[in-house]
Amino acid sequence: MSHKAGFVSIIGKPNAGKSTLMNSLVGEKMSIVTPKAQTTRHRILGIVNEEDYQIIFSDTPGVIKPVYGLQESMMSFVQGSLIDADVILFVTDINERYDEGDVIEKLRKTSSPVAVLVNKIDKSTEENVKKKIAYWQETLNPQAIFAVSALLGHNVQAIFEFVLENLPIHPPYYDKEELTDKTERFFVSEMIREKIFKLYEKEIPYSTEVIVTSFKQEEDIVRISAEIIVERDSQKNIIIGKGGAMIKKVGTYAREDIEEFLQKKVFLELFVKVIANWRSKKNYLKSFGYDQ
Ligand SMILES: Nc1nc2c(ncn2[C@@H]2O[C@H](COP(=O)(O)OP(=O)(O)O)[C@@H](O)[C@H]2O)c(=O)[nH]1
Ligand SMILES: [Mg+2]
């Protein structure tokens, strides 16, 4: 029996479309997607199981130069996924400027096969696609280059086949029933965070963390409490909004997604809590799951 299994790292700059691609490859909405950079903060595994193979995709935060502790931890997740990788999918936005220095450096150090994905071709011209492919050929000379639209699913099948071809012979790493390494609680907090990224502007989403504090399965309802952590009182007021209007929106939209995800009726309660400077404090980062 020649069972294949391996880790596939999806990396790139913020907003390149990594999470959209991961969801499309896995065929499930594993990773939250918003128009804002740095939405993804963790390494999130999406596992595809078939009788003769197991592909473990890692969606990762966009590569940046870290400024505060949270970002350092985010970059350590990227590093971890590169170290484990049997195959690397490097996602680029076709309209990114030619300043991909940080990511390129990481890719030059790897001995794993790399495919460069020129993404969002639905927003570009054929001429530009050709130019970018030539650029990446010259800059990185990877195993393969694909012109893709993660959003429309264009060429995603070809990427999947590239991955399969480059997957080593190996027994499965995870139980063949597993779809991810994260808990239901994690996905619930991500769904709430996604709404915050979509509904608030400026520094608010980046100053926010969401912690599920209670998760109770009852016969026909799941009761969930979550804390929205911010860094300052002023941010707390913005999260709540006039007469609680904004937080109500967050709760309503998040609850709809969570009900769909859990396939059950959900009662969702949200609280806002201020923890000054949590993004730079090691003990809080650790307790929120940003271990380094
Ligand atoms: N037009 C277009 N937009 C895309 C495509 N892939 C992703 N996006 C959008 O780009 C934004 C960032 O996507 P996301 O997957 O969160 O990027 P990430 O930060 O790399 O994980 C979102 O608004 C997506 O809808 C694509 O192929 N075409
Ligand atoms: Mg992402």
XYZ file of C-alpha atoms and ligand atoms in Angstrom:
321
model
C 0.000 0.000 0.000
C 1.373 3.400 -0.935
C -0.528 5.876 1.198
C 0.511 9.499 0.720
C 0.420 12.124 3.445
C 2.003 15.475 4.056
C 1.860 19.070 5.153
C 1.168 21.873 2.728
C 1.994 25.393 3.838
C -0.032 28.254 2.366
C 1.966 31.436 2.814
C 2.177 34.927 1.393
C 1.693 38.581 2.191
C -1.393 39.872 4.019
C -4.564 39.885 1.939
C -3.123 37.784 -0.899
C -6.060 35.373 -0.649
C -4.484 32.570 1.412
C -7.572 31.824 3.491
C -9.855 31.980 0.448
C -7.580 29.481 -1.294
C -7.420 27.159 1.709
C -11.225 27.105 1.935
C -11.467 26.366 -1.755
C -8.886 23.551 -1.602
C -10.516 21.965 1.433
C -14.055 22.548 0.216
C -15.162 23.911 3.606
C -15.083 27.316 5.197
C -12.286 26.637 7.671
C -10.645 30.005 7.732
C -12.241 33.414 8.090
C -11.942 35.808 5.155
C -12.288 39.586 5.284
C -11.117 42.442 3.063
C -8.709 43.571 5.811
C -5.062 42.568 6.167
C -3.960 40.368 9.087
C -7.310 38.713 9.600
C -5.718 35.306 10.134
C -3.722 35.114 13.354
C -3.132 31.396 13.795
C -1.920 28.468 11.798
C -5.147 26.707 10.906
C -5.106 23.166 9.598
C -7.556 22.002 6.971
C -7.296 18.266 6.386
C -8.446 16.470 3.254
C -8.843 12.719 3.711
C -9.181 10.131 0.985
C -8.570 6.407 1.110
C -5.048 6.660 -0.308
C -3.965 10.093 0.859
C -4.206 12.732 3.575
C -3.350 16.345 2.745
C -2.855 18.682 5.689
C -3.115 22.273 4.518
C -1.905 25.050 6.849
C -3.413 28.486 6.399
C -1.127 31.076 7.985
C -1.024 34.778 8.866
C 0.365 37.076 6.171
C 4.088 37.649 6.388
C 4.963 41.049 7.869
C 7.726 42.575 9.945
C 6.376 42.105 13.498
C 5.927 45.241 15.613
C 4.193 43.967 18.740
C 4.131 40.618 20.572
C 0.995 39.331 18.894
C 2.595 39.781 15.472
C 5.764 38.021 16.627
C 3.659 35.067 17.610
C 1.819 35.214 14.271
C 5.144 35.060 12.433
C 6.265 32.108 14.534
C 3.179 30.244 13.269
C 4.290 30.996 9.702
C 7.793 29.751 10.495
C 6.427 26.546 12.043
C 4.335 25.812 9.011
C 7.356 26.282 6.724
C 9.505 23.948 8.783
C 6.884 21.192 8.563
C 6.069 21.747 4.914
C 6.328 18.980 2.329
C 4.907 21.376 -0.256
C 4.706 25.166 -0.183
C 1.997 27.189 -1.879
C 3.116 30.797 -2.087
C 0.082 32.988 -2.744
C 0.604 36.399 -4.329
C -1.935 39.027 -5.273
C -1.463 39.896 -8.933
C -1.755 43.555 -7.999
C 0.861 43.399 -5.224
C 3.823 45.666 -5.746
C 7.227 44.107 -6.373
C 8.373 44.290 -2.762
C 7.927 40.736 -1.581
C 11.344 40.697 0.145
C 10.456 39.071 3.470
C 8.591 36.135 2.002
C 11.134 35.540 -0.733
C 13.863 35.259 1.851
C 11.940 32.515 3.642
C 11.297 30.673 0.386
C 14.928 30.715 -0.681
C 15.823 28.811 2.500
C 13.459 25.913 1.887
C 14.205 22.676 0.102
C 10.513 21.755 -0.285
C 8.820 22.095 -3.665
C 7.248 25.539 -4.118
C 4.381 26.603 -6.335
C 3.797 30.311 -6.845
C 0.140 31.162 -7.189
C -0.612 34.398 -8.965
C -4.019 35.061 -7.444
C -6.962 37.379 -8.205
C -6.519 37.084 -11.961
C -10.239 37.877 -12.201
C -9.178 41.435 -11.344
C -6.475 41.730 -13.981
C -5.632 41.556 -17.671
C -4.125 38.655 -19.548
C -1.097 40.785 -20.323
C -0.490 41.488 -16.657
C -0.845 37.787 -15.834
C 1.876 36.958 -18.365
C 4.127 39.673 -16.969
C 3.741 38.422 -13.390
C 4.377 34.808 -14.371
C 7.598 35.870 -16.109
C 8.568 37.910 -13.059
C 8.143 34.977 -10.675
C 9.884 32.612 -13.052
C 12.915 34.870 -12.991
C 12.791 35.844 -9.307
C 12.163 32.465 -7.733
C 12.283 29.801 -10.450
C 9.760 27.619 -8.553
C 8.575 24.087 -9.361
C 5.360 25.512 -10.789
C 3.476 28.754 -11.321
C -0.304 28.889 -11.514
C -2.515 31.792 -12.504
C -5.520 31.441 -10.210
C -8.645 32.978 -8.842
C -9.160 31.531 -5.381
C -12.455 33.399 -5.201
C -13.870 31.864 -8.380
C -12.090 28.523 -7.967
C -10.189 29.025 -11.211
C -7.232 26.578 -11.451
C -7.705 25.354 -7.869
C -8.022 21.777 -9.158
C -4.644 22.090 -10.893
C -3.059 23.226 -7.623
C -4.624 20.267 -5.845
C -3.064 17.924 -8.392
C 0.332 19.609 -8.026
C 0.102 18.994 -4.288
C -0.833 15.338 -4.748
C 2.046 14.757 -7.161
C 4.501 16.190 -4.637
C 3.088 14.487 -1.563
C 5.438 11.900 0.000
C 4.524 8.312 0.717
C 3.671 8.344 4.405
C 1.020 6.940 6.743
C -1.663 9.426 7.866
C -0.608 11.932 10.532
C -4.119 12.454 11.857
C -7.123 10.242 12.344
C -8.828 9.934 8.955
C -12.014 11.451 10.423
C -10.330 14.691 11.484
C -10.886 17.839 9.431
C -8.771 20.190 11.540
C -6.731 20.434 14.723
C -8.817 23.268 16.151
C -11.789 22.994 18.497
C -15.396 24.090 17.966
C -14.749 26.859 20.480
C -11.900 28.157 18.339
C -14.076 28.328 15.229
C -16.848 30.036 17.174
C -14.441 32.735 18.372
C -13.125 33.141 14.827
C -16.642 33.669 13.485
C -17.197 36.435 16.019
C -13.818 37.959 15.166
C -14.684 37.868 11.474
C -17.752 40.017 12.133
C -15.626 42.489 14.079
C -13.171 42.719 11.170
C -16.074 43.354 8.823
C -18.042 45.837 10.944
C -15.378 48.087 12.495
C -12.703 50.300 11.034
C -9.170 51.504 11.734
C -7.396 49.961 14.712
C -10.476 48.374 16.305
C -10.240 44.914 14.685
C -6.509 44.751 15.364
C -6.968 45.638 19.033
C -9.576 42.944 19.513
C -9.433 39.349 20.665
C -12.402 37.046 21.196
C -12.502 34.394 23.898
C -15.293 31.870 24.295
C -15.811 31.672 28.051
C -18.653 29.190 28.176
C -20.044 26.631 25.744
C -22.988 24.555 26.932
C -24.650 21.924 24.778
C -28.271 21.496 25.726
C -30.814 19.269 24.082
C -31.953 21.675 21.394
C -29.783 24.733 21.910
C -26.134 25.615 22.445
C -25.533 28.410 24.955
C -22.355 30.334 24.258
C -20.786 33.249 26.129
C -17.849 35.124 24.705
C -15.695 38.043 25.725
C -14.560 40.635 23.247
C -11.259 41.935 24.588
C -10.079 45.418 23.636
C -7.173 47.553 24.791
C -8.901 50.765 25.892
C -12.186 52.111 27.275
C -12.704 54.210 24.154
C -12.542 51.032 22.069
C -15.022 49.364 24.361
C -17.491 52.175 23.686
C -17.005 51.848 19.938
C -17.507 48.077 20.052
C -20.756 48.520 21.980
C -22.001 51.416 19.840
C -24.879 53.803 20.524
C -27.400 52.057 22.728
C -25.629 48.743 22.068
C -26.519 48.826 18.375
C -23.125 47.757 17.062
C -22.489 44.844 19.370
C -25.989 43.650 18.654
C -25.103 43.468 14.972
C -21.941 41.495 15.753
C -23.993 39.090 17.849
C -26.724 38.611 15.273
C -24.403 37.989 12.312
C -22.080 35.760 14.345
C -24.977 33.729 15.730
C -26.287 33.045 12.219
C -22.874 31.681 11.177
C -22.424 29.656 14.333
C -25.881 28.080 13.962
C -24.995 27.058 10.442
C -21.632 25.670 11.624
C -23.000 23.737 14.613
C -26.251 22.838 12.853
C -28.097 23.786 16.001
C -29.940 26.706 17.514
C -27.562 29.019 19.360
C -27.949 31.500 22.184
C -24.985 33.869 22.047
C -24.064 36.317 24.768
C -21.253 38.853 24.236
C -19.346 40.843 26.855
C -16.691 43.494 26.319
C -13.629 43.621 28.515
C -10.662 45.990 28.555
C -7.160 44.584 29.007
C -4.664 47.380 28.489
C -2.001 46.511 25.939
C -2.863 42.786 25.743
C -1.175 42.502 22.335
C 2.236 43.078 23.918
C 1.841 41.103 27.141
C 3.334 37.637 27.118
C 1.036 36.180 29.758
C -2.155 37.276 27.977
C -0.859 36.224 24.576
C -0.086 32.823 26.007
C -3.494 32.413 27.590
C -5.135 33.437 24.288
C -3.313 30.658 22.457
C -0.410 32.609 20.952
C 2.329 30.341 22.247
C 5.712 30.918 20.740
N -11.157 39.387 -6.763
C -10.619 38.459 -5.973
N -10.595 38.643 -4.646
C -10.046 37.676 -3.866
C -9.519 36.472 -4.428
N -9.045 35.715 -3.410
C -9.268 36.422 -2.275
N -9.888 37.609 -2.541
C -10.307 38.650 -1.595
O -9.154 39.195 -0.972
C -9.437 39.535 0.400
C -8.467 38.832 1.328
O -8.691 37.449 1.252
P -8.154 36.438 2.357
O -8.380 35.061 1.853
O -8.685 36.793 3.702
O -6.587 36.800 2.287
P -5.414 36.359 3.283
O -5.154 37.536 4.159
O -4.240 36.068 2.378
O -5.870 35.149 4.030
C -10.896 39.141 0.637
O -11.700 40.264 0.467
C -11.154 38.110 -0.463
O -12.501 38.028 -0.825
C -9.583 36.292 -5.861
O -9.174 35.295 -6.447
N -10.154 37.314 -6.568
Mg -6.095 34.814 6.008
